[in-house]
JSON list of C-alpha atoms in Angstrom, two decimals:
[
{"chain": "A", "resi": 297, "resn": "MET", "atom": "CA", "xyz": [-44.07, 122.64, 26.88]},
{"chain": "A", "resi": 298, "resn": "ASN", "atom": "CA", "xyz": [-46.93, 125.43, 27.97]},
{"chain": "A", "resi": 299, "resn": "ASP", "atom": "CA", "xyz": [-50.61, 125.41, 29.23]},
{"chain": "A", "resi": 300, "resn": "ILE", "atom": "CA", "xyz": [-53.13, 125.89, 27.85]},
{"chain": "A", "resi": 301, "resn": "LYS", "atom": "CA", "xyz": [-54.13, 129.08, 28.05]},
{"chain": "A", "resi": 302, "resn": "THR", "atom": "CA", "xyz": [-55.99, 131.26, 25.89]},
{"chain": "A", "resi": 303, "resn": "GLN", "atom": "CA", "xyz": [-58.28, 130.37, 22.56]},
{"chain": "A", "resi": 304, "resn": "GLU", "atom": "CA", "xyz": [-55.79, 130.18, 19.68]},
{"chain": "A", "resi": 305, "resn": "ASP", "atom": "CA", "xyz": [-54.02, 127.80, 22.05]},
{"chain": "A", "resi": 306, "resn": "LEU", "atom": "CA", "xyz": [-57.39, 126.18, 21.80]},
{"chain": "A", "resi": 307, "resn": "TYR", "atom": "CA", "xyz": [-57.50, 126.22, 18.54]},
{"chain": "A", "resi": 308, "resn": "LEU", "atom": "CA", "xyz": [-54.21, 124.40, 18.03]},
{"chain": "A", "resi": 309, "resn": "LEU", "atom": "CA", "xyz": [-55.47, 121.95, 20.19]},
{"chain": "A", "resi": 310, "resn": "VAL", "atom": "CA", "xyz": [-58.81, 121.16, 18.96]},
{"chain": "A", "resi": 311, "resn": "ALA", "atom": "CA", "xyz": [-57.33, 121.37, 14.64]},
{"chain": "A", "resi": 312, "resn": "ASN", "atom": "CA", "xyz": [-55.02, 118.28, 15.83]},
{"chain": "A", "resi": 313, "resn": "PHE", "atom": "CA", "xyz": [-57.57, 116.17, 17.18]},
{"chain": "A", "resi": 314, "resn": "TYR", "atom": "CA", "xyz": [-59.32, 116.92, 14.83]},
{"chain": "A", "resi": 315, "resn": "GLN", "atom": "CA", "xyz": [-56.92, 115.79, 12.09]},
{"chain": "A", "resi": 316, "resn": "LYS", "atom": "CA", "xyz": [-55.92, 112.11, 14.53]},
{"chain": "A", "resi": 317, "resn": "LEU", "atom": "CA", "xyz": [-60.42, 111.73, 14.40]},
{"chain": "A", "resi": 318, "resn": "LEU", "atom": "CA", "xyz": [-60.43, 111.60, 11.12]},
{"chain": "A", "resi": 319, "resn": "SER", "atom": "CA", "xyz": [-57.36, 109.83, 9.95]},
{"chain": "A", "resi": 320, "resn": "ASP", "atom": "CA", "xyz": [-58.87, 106.81, 12.36]},
{"chain": "A", "resi": 321, "resn": "ASN", "atom": "CA", "xyz": [-60.89, 104.64, 9.49]},
{"chain": "A", "resi": 322, "resn": "ARG", "atom": "CA", "xyz": [-62.36, 103.66, 13.31]},
{"chain": "A", "resi": 323, "resn": "ILE", "atom": "CA", "xyz": [-64.77, 107.06, 14.11]},
{"chain": "A", "resi": 324, "resn": "SER", "atom": "CA", "xyz": [-63.62, 109.02, 10.77]},
{"chain": "A", "resi": 325, "resn": "TYR", "atom": "CA", "xyz": [-66.58, 107.99, 9.40]},
{"chain": "A", "resi": 326, "resn": "ILE", "atom": "CA", "xyz": [-68.94, 109.20, 11.99]},
{"chain": "A", "resi": 327, "resn": "PHE", "atom": "CA", "xyz": [-67.61, 112.94, 10.84]},
{"chain": "A", "resi": 328, "resn": "THR", "atom": "CA", "xyz": [-67.56, 112.51, 7.15]},
{"chain": "A", "resi": 329, "resn": "ASP", "atom": "CA", "xyz": [-70.60, 110.70, 5.97]},
{"chain": "A", "resi": 330, "resn": "ILE", "atom": "CA", "xyz": [-72.73, 110.39, 8.79]},
{"chain": "A", "resi": 331, "resn": "VAL", "atom": "CA", "xyz": [-72.42, 114.29, 10.55]},
{"chain": "A", "resi": 332, "resn": "LYS", "atom": "CA", "xyz": [-70.41, 115.43, 7.68]},
{"chain": "A", "resi": 333, "resn": "ILE", "atom": "CA", "xyz": [-69.15, 118.34, 9.41]},
{"chain": "A", "resi": 334, "resn": "LYS", "atom": "CA", "xyz": [-67.66, 121.26, 7.41]},
{"chain": "A", "resi": 335, "resn": "LEU", "atom": "CA", "xyz": [-64.45, 121.28, 9.65]},
{"chain": "A", "resi": 336, "resn": "GLU", "atom": "CA", "xyz": [-63.92, 125.41, 9.06]},
{"chain": "A", "resi": 337, "resn": "GLU", "atom": "CA", "xyz": [-66.84, 126.01, 10.53]},
{"chain": "A", "resi": 338, "resn": "HIS", "atom": "CA", "xyz": [-67.07, 123.01, 13.14]},
{"chain": "A", "resi": 339, "resn": "LEU", "atom": "CA", "xyz": [-63.58, 123.99, 14.98]},
{"chain": "A", "resi": 340, "resn": "PRO", "atom": "CA", "xyz": [-64.47, 127.78, 16.61]},
{"chain": "A", "resi": 341, "resn": "ILE", "atom": "CA", "xyz": [-67.95, 126.14, 17.58]},
{"chain": "A", "resi": 342, "resn": "LEU", "atom": "CA", "xyz": [-66.16, 123.78, 19.51]},
{"chain": "A", "resi": 343, "resn": "VAL", "atom": "CA", "xyz": [-63.68, 126.73, 20.22]},
{"chain": "A", "resi": 344, "resn": "THR", "atom": "CA", "xyz": [-65.99, 128.40, 21.85]},
{"chain": "A", "resi": 345, "resn": "PHE", "atom": "CA", "xyz": [-67.19, 125.06, 23.62]},
{"chain": "A", "resi": 346, "resn": "TRP", "atom": "CA", "xyz": [-63.97, 124.38, 25.44]},
{"chain": "A", "resi": 347, "resn": "SER", "atom": "CA", "xyz": [-62.76, 128.37, 26.08]},
{"chain": "A", "resi": 348, "resn": "GLN", "atom": "CA", "xyz": [-65.97, 128.52, 28.02]},
{"chain": "A", "resi": 349, "resn": "VAL", "atom": "CA", "xyz": [-65.12, 125.62, 30.36]},
{"chain": "A", "resi": 350, "resn": "ILE", "atom": "CA", "xyz": [-61.67, 125.95, 30.50]},
{"chain": "A", "resi": 351, "resn": "LEU", "atom": "CA", "xyz": [-61.06, 129.62, 30.01]},
{"chain": "A", "resi": 352, "resn": "GLY", "atom": "CA", "xyz": [-64.60, 130.65, 31.55]},
{"chain": "A", "resi": 353, "resn": "THR", "atom": "CA", "xyz": [-64.43, 132.68, 28.88]},
{"chain": "A", "resi": 354, "resn": "GLY", "atom": "CA", "xyz": [-68.52, 132.01, 27.88]},
{"chain": "A", "resi": 355, "resn": "GLY", "atom": "CA", "xyz": [-70.07, 132.39, 24.22]},
{"chain": "A", "resi": 356, "resn": "TYR", "atom": "CA", "xyz": [-71.68, 128.35, 23.72]},
{"chain": "A", "resi": 357, "resn": "SER", "atom": "CA", "xyz": [-75.20, 128.30, 23.70]},
{"chain": "A", "resi": 358, "resn": "ASN", "atom": "CA", "xyz": [-75.71, 124.97, 21.66]},
{"chain": "A", "resi": 359, "resn": "ASN", "atom": "CA", "xyz": [-77.21, 122.15, 23.35]},
{"chain": "A", "resi": 360, "resn": "LEU", "atom": "CA", "xyz": [-74.39, 119.37, 23.29]},
{"chain": "A", "resi": 361, "resn": "THR", "atom": "CA", "xyz": [-76.32, 116.75, 24.85]},
{"chain": "A", "resi": 362, "resn": "GLN", "atom": "CA", "xyz": [-78.90, 116.90, 22.46]},
{"chain": "A", "resi": 363, "resn": "ILE", "atom": "CA", "xyz": [-76.80, 117.05, 18.94]},
{"chain": "A", "resi": 364, "resn": "HIS", "atom": "CA", "xyz": [-75.13, 114.28, 20.27]},
{"chain": "A", "resi": 365, "resn": "LEU", "atom": "CA", "xyz": [-79.04, 112.16, 20.85]},
{"chain": "A", "resi": 366, "resn": "ASP", "atom": "CA", "xyz": [-79.59, 113.03, 17.37]},
{"chain": "A", "resi": 367, "resn": "VAL", "atom": "CA", "xyz": [-76.57, 111.66, 15.97]},
{"chain": "A", "resi": 368, "resn": "ASP", "atom": "CA", "xyz": [-76.79, 108.75, 17.63]},
{"chain": "A", "resi": 369, "resn": "LEU", "atom": "CA", "xyz": [-80.00, 108.23, 15.95]},
{"chain": "A", "resi": 370, "resn": "LYS", "atom": "CA", "xyz": [-78.14, 108.17, 12.55]},
{"chain": "A", "resi": 371, "resn": "GLU", "atom": "CA", "xyz": [-75.55, 105.70, 13.98]},
{"chain": "A", "resi": 372, "resn": "HIS", "atom": "CA", "xyz": [-75.02, 104.54, 17.17]},
{"chain": "A", "resi": 373, "resn": "LEU", "atom": "CA", "xyz": [-72.02, 106.68, 19.00]},
{"chain": "A", "resi": 374, "resn": "SER", "atom": "CA", "xyz": [-70.69, 103.24, 20.79]},
{"chain": "A", "resi": 375, "resn": "PRO", "atom": "CA", "xyz": [-68.97, 103.47, 23.96]},
{"chain": "A", "resi": 376, "resn": "GLU", "atom": "CA", "xyz": [-65.61, 102.04, 21.87]},
{"chain": "A", "resi": 377, "resn": "LEU", "atom": "CA", "xyz": [-66.16, 105.39, 20.23]},
{"chain": "A", "resi": 378, "resn": "PHE", "atom": "CA", "xyz": [-66.35, 107.44, 22.98]},
{"chain": "A", "resi": 379, "resn": "ARG", "atom": "CA", "xyz": [-62.63, 105.50, 24.06]},
{"chain": "A", "resi": 380, "resn": "ILE", "atom": "CA", "xyz": [-61.67, 106.50, 20.48]},
{"chain": "A", "resi": 381, "resn": "TRP", "atom": "CA", "xyz": [-63.13, 109.55, 21.08]},
{"chain": "A", "resi": 382, "resn": "LEU", "atom": "CA", "xyz": [-61.09, 110.55, 24.69]},
{"chain": "A", "resi": 383, "resn": "GLU", "atom": "CA", "xyz": [-58.00, 108.50, 23.37]},
{"chain": "A", "resi": 384, "resn": "HIS", "atom": "CA", "xyz": [-57.39, 111.35, 20.40]},
{"chain": "A", "resi": 385, "resn": "PHE", "atom": "CA", "xyz": [-58.65, 114.36, 23.13]},
{"chain": "A", "resi": 386, "resn": "ASP", "atom": "CA", "xyz": [-55.94, 112.62, 25.38]},
{"chain": "A", "resi": 387, "resn": "ALA", "atom": "CA", "xyz": [-52.93, 112.16, 22.94]},
{"chain": "A", "resi": 388, "resn": "ALA", "atom": "CA", "xyz": [-53.71, 116.05, 21.14]},
{"chain": "A", "resi": 389, "resn": "VAL", "atom": "CA", "xyz": [-54.04, 117.25, 24.44]},
{"chain": "A", "resi": 390, "resn": "ASP", "atom": "CA", "xyz": [-50.10, 115.66, 25.57]},
{"chain": "A", "resi": 391, "resn": "GLU", "atom": "CA", "xyz": [-48.45, 116.34, 22.78]},
{"chain": "A", "resi": 392, "resn": "ASN", "atom": "CA", "xyz": [-48.92, 119.92, 22.76]},
{"chain": "A", "resi": 393, "resn": "PHE", "atom": "CA", "xyz": [-49.64, 121.36, 26.34]},
{"chain": "A", "resi": 394, "resn": "MET", "atom": "CA", "xyz": [-48.38, 119.93, 29.83]},
{"chain": "A", "resi": 395, "resn": "GLY", "atom": "CA", "xyz": [-49.93, 121.80, 33.40]},
{"chain": "A", "resi": 396, "resn": "GLU", "atom": "CA", "xyz": [-53.20, 122.17, 35.00]},
{"chain": "A", "resi": 397, "resn": "ASN", "atom": "CA", "xyz": [-55.44, 123.59, 32.37]},
{"chain": "A", "resi": 398, "resn": "SER", "atom": "CA", "xyz": [-54.37, 120.68, 30.50]},
{"chain": "A", "resi": 399, "resn": "GLU", "atom": "CA", "xyz": [-55.34, 118.08, 33.01]},
{"chain": "A", "resi": 400, "resn": "LYS", "atom": "CA", "xyz": [-58.69, 119.74, 33.31]},
{"chain": "A", "resi": 401, "resn": "ILE", "atom": "CA", "xyz": [-59.75, 119.62, 30.03]},
{"chain": "A", "resi": 402, "resn": "LYS", "atom": "CA", "xyz": [-58.98, 115.72, 29.70]},
{"chain": "A", "resi": 403, "resn": "THR", "atom": "CA", "xyz": [-61.04, 115.71, 33.09]},
{"chain": "A", "resi": 404, "resn": "GLN", "atom": "CA", "xyz": [-64.28, 117.65, 31.18]},
{"chain": "A", "resi": 405, "resn": "ALA", "atom": "CA", "xyz": [-63.29, 115.33, 28.50]},
{"chain": "A", "resi": 406, "resn": "LEU", "atom": "CA", "xyz": [-63.70, 112.03, 30.19]},
{"chain": "A", "resi": 407, "resn": "SER", "atom": "CA", "xyz": [-66.61, 113.05, 31.87]},
{"chain": "A", "resi": 408, "resn": "LEU", "atom": "CA", "xyz": [-69.05, 114.66, 28.99]},
{"chain": "A", "resi": 409, "resn": "ALA", "atom": "CA", "xyz": [-67.75, 111.22, 27.62]},
{"chain": "A", "resi": 410, "resn": "THR", "atom": "CA", "xyz": [-69.54, 109.64, 30.42]},
{"chain": "A", "resi": 411, "resn": "ILE", "atom": "CA", "xyz": [-72.76, 111.49, 30.57]},
{"chain": "A", "resi": 412, "resn": "LEU", "atom": "CA", "xyz": [-72.99, 111.70, 26.72]},
{"chain": "A", "resi": 413, "resn": "LYS", "atom": "CA", "xyz": [-72.61, 108.11, 27.07]},
{"chain": "A", "resi": 414, "resn": "ILE", "atom": "CA", "xyz": [-75.24, 107.47, 29.57]},
{"chain": "A", "resi": 415, "resn": "LYS", "atom": "CA", "xyz": [-77.67, 109.74, 28.43]},
{"chain": "A", "resi": 416, "resn": "ILE", "atom": "CA", "xyz": [-77.75, 107.70, 24.74]},
{"chain": "A", "resi": 417, "resn": "ALA", "atom": "CA", "xyz": [-77.85, 104.40, 26.83]},
{"chain": "A", "resi": 418, "resn": "GLN", "atom": "CA", "xyz": [-80.83, 105.62, 28.74]},
{"chain": "A", "resi": 419, "resn": "GLN", "atom": "CA", "xyz": [-82.01, 106.95, 24.40]},
{"chain": "A", "resi": 420, "resn": "ASN", "atom": "CA", "xyz": [-82.07, 103.29, 23.52]},
{"chain": "A", "resi": 421, "resn": "SER", "atom": "CA", "xyz": [-83.35, 101.62, 26.13]}
]
């Protein structure tokens, strides 16, 4: 199994990850009913984000924290939802890749989820 090395690898990862999220009724409603993402528009944005984080390519300019804080105002993003998100993210990585970047992206996802949970808790206190 190869490591994550290219944006094409990240696209495969993100597409597989969202397939998992959207087939899990514990979390899919966030994307289908609350945010109503258009997957064909959303995936390239996520690839750009993860490419910046893992491959150092740059190009992501959205405020990731604010986006999630805004979603939380519509529907609370509970710690359980982040646990499910991480479960599917790690599974998508482990099913498709192995190596240094694969471990790095899982660590970054955990860090990101932790920061977002803290920011959401602060917003709601």
